[in-house]
Short mmCIF file of C-alpha atoms and ligand atoms in Angstrom, two decimals:
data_model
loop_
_atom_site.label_atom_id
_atom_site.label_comp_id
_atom_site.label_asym_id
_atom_site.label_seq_id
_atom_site.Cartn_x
_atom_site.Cartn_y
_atom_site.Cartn_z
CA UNK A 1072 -55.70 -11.92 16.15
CA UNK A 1073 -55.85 -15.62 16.54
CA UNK A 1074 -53.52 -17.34 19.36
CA UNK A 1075 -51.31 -18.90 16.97
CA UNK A 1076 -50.73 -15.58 14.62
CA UNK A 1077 -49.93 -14.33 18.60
CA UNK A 1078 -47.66 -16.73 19.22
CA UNK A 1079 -45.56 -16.23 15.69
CA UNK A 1080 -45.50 -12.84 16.40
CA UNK A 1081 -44.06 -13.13 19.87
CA UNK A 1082 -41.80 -15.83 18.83
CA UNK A 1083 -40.71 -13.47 16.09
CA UNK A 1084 -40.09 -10.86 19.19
CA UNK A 1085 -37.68 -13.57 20.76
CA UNK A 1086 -36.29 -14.23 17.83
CA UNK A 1087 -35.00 -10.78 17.46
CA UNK A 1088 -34.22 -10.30 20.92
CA UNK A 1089 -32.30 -13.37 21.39
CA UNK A 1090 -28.30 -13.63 20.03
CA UNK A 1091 -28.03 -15.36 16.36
CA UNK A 1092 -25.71 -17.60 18.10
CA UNK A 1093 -28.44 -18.96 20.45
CA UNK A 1094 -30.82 -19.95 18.00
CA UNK A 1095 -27.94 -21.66 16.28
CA UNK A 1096 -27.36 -19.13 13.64
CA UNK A 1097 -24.08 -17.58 12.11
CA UNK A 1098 -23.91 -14.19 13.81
CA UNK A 1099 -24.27 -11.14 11.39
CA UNK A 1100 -20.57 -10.42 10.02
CA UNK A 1101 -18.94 -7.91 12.17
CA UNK A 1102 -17.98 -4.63 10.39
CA UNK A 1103 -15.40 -3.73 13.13
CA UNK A 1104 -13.15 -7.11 12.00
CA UNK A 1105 -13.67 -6.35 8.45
CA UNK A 1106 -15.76 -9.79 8.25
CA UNK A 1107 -16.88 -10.36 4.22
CA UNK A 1108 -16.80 -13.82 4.04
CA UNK A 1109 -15.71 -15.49 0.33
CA UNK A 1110 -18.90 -17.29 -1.14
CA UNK A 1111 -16.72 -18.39 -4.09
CA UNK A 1112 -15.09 -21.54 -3.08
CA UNK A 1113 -13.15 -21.40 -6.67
CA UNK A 1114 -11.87 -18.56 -6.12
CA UNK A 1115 -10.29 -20.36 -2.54
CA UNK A 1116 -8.93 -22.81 -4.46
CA UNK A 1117 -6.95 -20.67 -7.17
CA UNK A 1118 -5.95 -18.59 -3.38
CA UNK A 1119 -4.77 -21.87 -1.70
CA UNK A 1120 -2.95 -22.70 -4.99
CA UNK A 1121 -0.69 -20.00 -4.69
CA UNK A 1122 0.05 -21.59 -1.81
CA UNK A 1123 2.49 -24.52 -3.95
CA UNK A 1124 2.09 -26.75 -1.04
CA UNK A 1125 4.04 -29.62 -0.71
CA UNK A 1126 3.18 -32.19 2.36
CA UNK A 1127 6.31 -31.00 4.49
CA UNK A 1128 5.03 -27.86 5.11
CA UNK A 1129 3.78 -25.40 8.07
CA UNK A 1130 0.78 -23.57 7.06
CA UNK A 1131 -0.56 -20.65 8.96
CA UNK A 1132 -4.20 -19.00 8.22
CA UNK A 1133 -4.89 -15.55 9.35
CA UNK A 1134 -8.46 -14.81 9.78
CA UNK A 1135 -10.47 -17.72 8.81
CA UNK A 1136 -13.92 -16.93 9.17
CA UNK A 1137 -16.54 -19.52 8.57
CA UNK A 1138 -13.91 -21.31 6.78
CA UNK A 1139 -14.49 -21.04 3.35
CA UNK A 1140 -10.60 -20.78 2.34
CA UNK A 1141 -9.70 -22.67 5.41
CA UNK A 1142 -11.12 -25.99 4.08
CA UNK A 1143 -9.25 -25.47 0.82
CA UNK A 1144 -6.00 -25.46 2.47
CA UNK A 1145 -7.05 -28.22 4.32
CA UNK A 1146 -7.63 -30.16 1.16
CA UNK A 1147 -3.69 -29.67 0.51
CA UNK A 1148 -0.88 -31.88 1.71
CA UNK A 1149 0.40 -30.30 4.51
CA UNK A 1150 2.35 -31.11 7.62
CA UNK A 1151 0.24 -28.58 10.15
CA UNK A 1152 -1.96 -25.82 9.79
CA UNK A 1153 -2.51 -23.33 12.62
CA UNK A 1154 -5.43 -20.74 12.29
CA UNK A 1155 -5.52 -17.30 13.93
CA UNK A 1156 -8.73 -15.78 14.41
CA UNK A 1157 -9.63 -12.75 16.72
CA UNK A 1158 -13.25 -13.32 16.66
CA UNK A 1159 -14.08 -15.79 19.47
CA UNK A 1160 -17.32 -17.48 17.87
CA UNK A 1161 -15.46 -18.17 14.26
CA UNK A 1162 -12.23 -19.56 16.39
CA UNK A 1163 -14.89 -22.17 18.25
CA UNK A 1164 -16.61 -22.80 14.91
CA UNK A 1165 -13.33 -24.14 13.26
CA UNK A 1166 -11.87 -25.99 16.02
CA UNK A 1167 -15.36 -27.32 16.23
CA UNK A 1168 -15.66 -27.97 12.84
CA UNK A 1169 -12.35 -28.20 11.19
CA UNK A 1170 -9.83 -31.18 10.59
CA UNK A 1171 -9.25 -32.50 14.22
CA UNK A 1172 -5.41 -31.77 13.11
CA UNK A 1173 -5.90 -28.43 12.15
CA UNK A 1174 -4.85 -25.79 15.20
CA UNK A 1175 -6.73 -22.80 15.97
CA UNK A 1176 -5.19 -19.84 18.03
CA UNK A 1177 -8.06 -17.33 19.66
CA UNK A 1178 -5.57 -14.03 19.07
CA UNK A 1179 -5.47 -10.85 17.79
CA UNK A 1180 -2.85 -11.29 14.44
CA UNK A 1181 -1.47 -7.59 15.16
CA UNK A 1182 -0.13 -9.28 18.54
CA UNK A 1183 1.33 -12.45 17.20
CA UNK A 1184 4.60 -12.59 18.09
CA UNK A 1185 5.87 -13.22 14.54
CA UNK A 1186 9.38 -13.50 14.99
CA UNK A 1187 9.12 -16.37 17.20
CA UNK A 1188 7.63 -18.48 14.46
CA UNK A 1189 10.45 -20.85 13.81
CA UNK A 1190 10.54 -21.60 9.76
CA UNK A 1191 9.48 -22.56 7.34
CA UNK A 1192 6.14 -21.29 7.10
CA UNK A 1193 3.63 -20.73 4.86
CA UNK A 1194 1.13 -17.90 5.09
CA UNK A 1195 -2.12 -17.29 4.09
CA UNK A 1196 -5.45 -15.18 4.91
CA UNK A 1197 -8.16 -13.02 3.26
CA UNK A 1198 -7.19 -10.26 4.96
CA UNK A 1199 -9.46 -7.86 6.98
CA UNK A 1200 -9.39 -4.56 5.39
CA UNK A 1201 -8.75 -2.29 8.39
CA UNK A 1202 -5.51 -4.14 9.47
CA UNK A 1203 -4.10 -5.58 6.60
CA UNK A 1204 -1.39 -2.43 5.74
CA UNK A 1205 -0.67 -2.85 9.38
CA UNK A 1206 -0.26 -6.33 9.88
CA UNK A 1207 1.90 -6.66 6.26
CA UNK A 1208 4.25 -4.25 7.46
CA UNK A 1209 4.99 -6.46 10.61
CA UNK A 1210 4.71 -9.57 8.84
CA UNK A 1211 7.04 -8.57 5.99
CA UNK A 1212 9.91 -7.27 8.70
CA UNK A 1213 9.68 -9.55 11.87
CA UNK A 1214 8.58 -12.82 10.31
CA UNK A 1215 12.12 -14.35 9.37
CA UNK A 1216 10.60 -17.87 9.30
CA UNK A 1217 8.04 -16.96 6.30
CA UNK A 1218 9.10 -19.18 2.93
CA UNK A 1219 5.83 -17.54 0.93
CA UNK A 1220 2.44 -16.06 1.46
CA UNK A 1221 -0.42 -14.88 -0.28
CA UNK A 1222 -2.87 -12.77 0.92
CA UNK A 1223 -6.16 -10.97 -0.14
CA UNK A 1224 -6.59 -7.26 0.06
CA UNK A 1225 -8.26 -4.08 -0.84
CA UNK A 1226 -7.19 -3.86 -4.33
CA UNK A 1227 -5.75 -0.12 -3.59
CA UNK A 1228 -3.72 -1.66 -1.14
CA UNK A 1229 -2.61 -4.16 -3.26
CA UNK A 1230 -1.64 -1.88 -5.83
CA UNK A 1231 0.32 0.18 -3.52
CA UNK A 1232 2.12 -2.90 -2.28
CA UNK A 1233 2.96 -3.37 -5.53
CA UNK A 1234 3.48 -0.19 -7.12
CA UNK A 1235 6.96 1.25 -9.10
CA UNK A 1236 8.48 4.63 -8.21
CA UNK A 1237 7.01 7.40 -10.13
CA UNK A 1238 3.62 6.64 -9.71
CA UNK A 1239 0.70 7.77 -7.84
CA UNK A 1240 0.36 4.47 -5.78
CA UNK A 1241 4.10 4.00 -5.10
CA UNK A 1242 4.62 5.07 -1.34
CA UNK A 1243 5.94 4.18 1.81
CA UNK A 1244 4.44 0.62 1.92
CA UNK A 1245 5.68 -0.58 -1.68
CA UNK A 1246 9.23 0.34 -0.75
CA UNK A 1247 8.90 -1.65 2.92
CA UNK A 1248 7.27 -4.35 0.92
CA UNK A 1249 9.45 -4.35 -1.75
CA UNK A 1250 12.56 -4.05 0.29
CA UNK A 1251 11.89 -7.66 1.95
CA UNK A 1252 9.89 -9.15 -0.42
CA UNK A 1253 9.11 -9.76 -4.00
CA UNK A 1254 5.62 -8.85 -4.12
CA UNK A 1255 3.34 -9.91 -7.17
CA UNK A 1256 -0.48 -8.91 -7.70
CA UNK A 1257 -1.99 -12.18 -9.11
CA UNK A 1258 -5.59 -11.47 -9.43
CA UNK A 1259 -8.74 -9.46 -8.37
CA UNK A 1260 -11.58 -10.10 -7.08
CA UNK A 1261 -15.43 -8.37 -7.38
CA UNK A 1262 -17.59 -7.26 -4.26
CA UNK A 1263 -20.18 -10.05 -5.76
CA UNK A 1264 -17.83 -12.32 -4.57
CA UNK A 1265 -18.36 -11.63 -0.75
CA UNK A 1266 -20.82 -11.86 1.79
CA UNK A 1267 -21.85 -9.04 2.98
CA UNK A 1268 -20.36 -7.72 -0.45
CA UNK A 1269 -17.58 -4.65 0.19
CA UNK A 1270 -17.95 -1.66 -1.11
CA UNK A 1271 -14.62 -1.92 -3.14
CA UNK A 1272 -12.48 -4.09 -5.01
CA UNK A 1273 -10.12 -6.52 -3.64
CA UNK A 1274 -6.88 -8.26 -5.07
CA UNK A 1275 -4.65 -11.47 -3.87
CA UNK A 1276 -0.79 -11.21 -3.85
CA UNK A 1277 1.85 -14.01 -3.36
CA UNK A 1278 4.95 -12.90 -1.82
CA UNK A 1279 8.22 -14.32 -1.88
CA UNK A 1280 10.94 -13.74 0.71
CA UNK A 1281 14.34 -12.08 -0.41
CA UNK A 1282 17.50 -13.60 0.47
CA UNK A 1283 18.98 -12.58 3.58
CA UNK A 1284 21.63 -9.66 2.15
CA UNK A 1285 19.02 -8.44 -0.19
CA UNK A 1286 17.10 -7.20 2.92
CA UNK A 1287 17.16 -3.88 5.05
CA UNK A 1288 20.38 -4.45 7.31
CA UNK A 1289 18.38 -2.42 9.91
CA UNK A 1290 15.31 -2.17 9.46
CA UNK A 1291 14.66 0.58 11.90
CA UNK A 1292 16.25 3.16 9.67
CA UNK A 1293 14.39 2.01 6.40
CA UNK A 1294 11.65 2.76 8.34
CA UNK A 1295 11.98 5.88 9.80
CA UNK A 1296 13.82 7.33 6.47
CA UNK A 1297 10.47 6.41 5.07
CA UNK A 1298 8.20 7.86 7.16
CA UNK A 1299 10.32 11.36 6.87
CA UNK A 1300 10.53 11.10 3.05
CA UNK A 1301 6.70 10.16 2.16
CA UNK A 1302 4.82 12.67 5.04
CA UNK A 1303 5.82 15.26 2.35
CA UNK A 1304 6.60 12.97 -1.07
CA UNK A 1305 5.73 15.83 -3.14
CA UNK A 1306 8.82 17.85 -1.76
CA UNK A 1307 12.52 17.78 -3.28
CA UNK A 1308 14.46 15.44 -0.90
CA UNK A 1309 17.42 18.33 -0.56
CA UNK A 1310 15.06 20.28 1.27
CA UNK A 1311 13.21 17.62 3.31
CA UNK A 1312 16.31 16.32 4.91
CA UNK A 1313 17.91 20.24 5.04
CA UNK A 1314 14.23 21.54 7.38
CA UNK A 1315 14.75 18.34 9.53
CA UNK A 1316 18.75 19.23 9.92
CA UNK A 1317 19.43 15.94 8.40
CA UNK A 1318 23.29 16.81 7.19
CA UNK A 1319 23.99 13.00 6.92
CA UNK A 1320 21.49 11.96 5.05
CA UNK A 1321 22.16 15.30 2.46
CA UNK A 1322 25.68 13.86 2.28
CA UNK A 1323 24.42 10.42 1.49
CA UNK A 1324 22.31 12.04 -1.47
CA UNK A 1325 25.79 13.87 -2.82
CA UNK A 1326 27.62 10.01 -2.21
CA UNK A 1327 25.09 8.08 -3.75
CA UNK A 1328 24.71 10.12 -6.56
CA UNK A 1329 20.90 11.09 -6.12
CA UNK A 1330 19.82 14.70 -6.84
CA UNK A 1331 18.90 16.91 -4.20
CA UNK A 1332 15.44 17.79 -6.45
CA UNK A 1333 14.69 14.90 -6.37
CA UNK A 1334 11.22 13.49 -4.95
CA UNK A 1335 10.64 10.65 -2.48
CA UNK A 1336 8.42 8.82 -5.13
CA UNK A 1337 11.04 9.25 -7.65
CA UNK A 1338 13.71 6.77 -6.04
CA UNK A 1339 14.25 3.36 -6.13
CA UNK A 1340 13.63 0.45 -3.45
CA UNK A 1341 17.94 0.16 -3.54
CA UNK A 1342 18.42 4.09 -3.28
CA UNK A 1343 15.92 4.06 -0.89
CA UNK A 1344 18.30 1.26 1.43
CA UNK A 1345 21.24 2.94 1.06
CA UNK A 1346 20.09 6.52 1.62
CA UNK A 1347 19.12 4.46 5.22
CA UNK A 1348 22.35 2.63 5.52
CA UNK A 1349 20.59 -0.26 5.21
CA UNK A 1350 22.94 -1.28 2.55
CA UNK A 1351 25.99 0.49 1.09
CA UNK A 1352 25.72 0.03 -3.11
CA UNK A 1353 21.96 1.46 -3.76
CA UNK A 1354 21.74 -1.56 -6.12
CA UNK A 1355 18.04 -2.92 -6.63
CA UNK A 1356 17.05 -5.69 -4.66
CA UNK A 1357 15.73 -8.91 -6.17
CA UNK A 1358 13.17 -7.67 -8.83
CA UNK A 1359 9.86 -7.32 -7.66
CA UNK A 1360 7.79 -8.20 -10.75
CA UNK A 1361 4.15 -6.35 -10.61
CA UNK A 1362 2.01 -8.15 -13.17
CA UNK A 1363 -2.05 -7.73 -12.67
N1 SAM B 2348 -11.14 -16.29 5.55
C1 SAM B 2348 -12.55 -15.98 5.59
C2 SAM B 2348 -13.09 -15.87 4.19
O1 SAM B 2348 -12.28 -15.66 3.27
O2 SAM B 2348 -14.29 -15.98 4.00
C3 SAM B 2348 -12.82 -14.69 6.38
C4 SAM B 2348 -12.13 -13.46 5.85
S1 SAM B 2348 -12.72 -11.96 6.60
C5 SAM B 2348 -12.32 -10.80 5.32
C6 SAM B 2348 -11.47 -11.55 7.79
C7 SAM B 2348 -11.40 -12.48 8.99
O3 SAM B 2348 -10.35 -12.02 9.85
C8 SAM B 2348 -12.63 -12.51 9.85
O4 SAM B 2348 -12.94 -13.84 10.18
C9 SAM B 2348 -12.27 -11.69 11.09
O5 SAM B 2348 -12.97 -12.07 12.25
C10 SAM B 2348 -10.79 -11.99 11.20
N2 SAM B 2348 -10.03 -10.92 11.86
C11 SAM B 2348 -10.28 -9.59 11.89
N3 SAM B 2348 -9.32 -8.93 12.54
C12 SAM B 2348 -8.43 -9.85 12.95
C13 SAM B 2348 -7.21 -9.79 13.69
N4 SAM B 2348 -6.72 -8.63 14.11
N5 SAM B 2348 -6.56 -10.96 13.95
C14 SAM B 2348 -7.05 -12.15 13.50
N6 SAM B 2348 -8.19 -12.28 12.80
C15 SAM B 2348 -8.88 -11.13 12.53
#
């Protein structure tokens, strides 16, 4: 072997050995934050133009990445935009390279204090897959100061978001959703679309806030009503609540008017808030229109 093929080769050695980030590279997408970065910059635009931005307004990106929808919604009139990214190189990589008026917070999302975000806001992120059920449940409960969002998902999470009752995908999540927002599917999105590509689809979702009296009263009991009804949501309520000694929530079935055969996936978002005294009538909240 001749010294310079040696010296490739050893370089080549280094090369492996040494961090990405050292030789100046992007580091390999990290499977643990749910990193697939969008390669499709139109598809950030149509994503930031859900957005409706107008130049008063508070914009805050969840999970930014390398940037690629980050620099769309820099492109729109705003008044601030604040980035929160739990992956320390991609924080320094937009505060490096982003609009010297754009903020970035270092922070885990699942720890963001949400309800201290005074209003209004705008939301936006392509969600990592692993927390994104998590982190919409929070979101949708404790951040009062949210005037719209829209977000990127798994496209099975999307559809449960946005499910109606009696169907397969309507669970726990669409009724929390549902109850404080008006959740609409907008479009979906191929793997091809990614890099490193997922191995399923994904959708984006704009989400609208409901007015104040059209929202769980106490959201506490919405939630654990829910987790009761949907651990077993192929069992008659009558006997769900009867096993757990539930007698007030029986008598709020014979009140409201609901069957006792009836199934968890069978009620409405309303019947669902006033079976949790989150509200007295059982009326449906602001329509939740689920268009794909
Ligand atoms: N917005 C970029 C894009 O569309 O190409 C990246 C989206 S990637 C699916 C998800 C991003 O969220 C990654 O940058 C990842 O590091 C970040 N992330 C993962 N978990 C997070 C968390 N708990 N809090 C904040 N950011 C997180």
């Amino acid at each position: 072997m001749n010294r310079s093929a040696r010296e490739r080769l050893a370089e080549a050695g280094d090369r492996l050995r040494r961090p990405r980030e050292a030789l100046g590279e992007a580091p390999r997408a990290k499977k643990s934050l749910g990193q697939h970065f969008l390669n499709q910059p139109a598809i950030c635009q149509r994503i930031a133009g859900l957005l409706r931005a107008g130049e008063d307004d508070a914009i805050l990106e969840i999970g930014p990445g390398p940037g690629a929808l980050t620099r769309e919604i820099e492109a729109l009139p705003h008044r601030r935009l604040v980035l929160i990214e739990k992956d320390a190189h991609w924080a320094k990589v937009r505060q490096e390279e982003g609009e010297a008026r754009t903020e970035v917070l270092c922070q885990d999302a699942l720890a963001y204090p949400w309800e201290a975000l005074e209003g209004p806001w705008k939301l936006a992120g392509n969600l990592p897959y692993n927390v994104a059920s998590p982190l919409l449940w929070e979101i949708a409960a404790r951040c009062r100061a949210l005037s719209r969002a829209v977000f990127m998902v798994q496209k099975e999470v999307g559809e449960r978001i946005a499910a109606s009752p009696c169907t397969r995908d309507y669970g726990a999540l669409s009724v929390w959703m549902q109850a404080h927002l008006a959740c609409r599917m907008e479009f979906t999105v191929g793997p091809g679309c990614f890099t490193p590509p997922p191995k399923v689809d994904s959708a984006v979702l704009s989400f609208d806030p409901l007015p104040e009296h059209a929202r769980p009263s106490r959201p506490e009991l919405l939630a654990s009503l829910l987790r009761l009804c949907f651990q077993q949501r192929r069992k008659q309520l009558g006997g769900v609540f009867r096993r757990q000694g539930r007698e007030d929530l029986l008598q709020r079935l014979e009140e409201l008017g609901i069957a006792p055969s009836a199934r968890p996936e069978e009620l409405a978002v309303g019947q669902f808030l006033a079976l949790s005294g989150c509200r007295p009538d059982g009326a449906s909240p602001v329509s939740s229109p689920a268009s794909s």
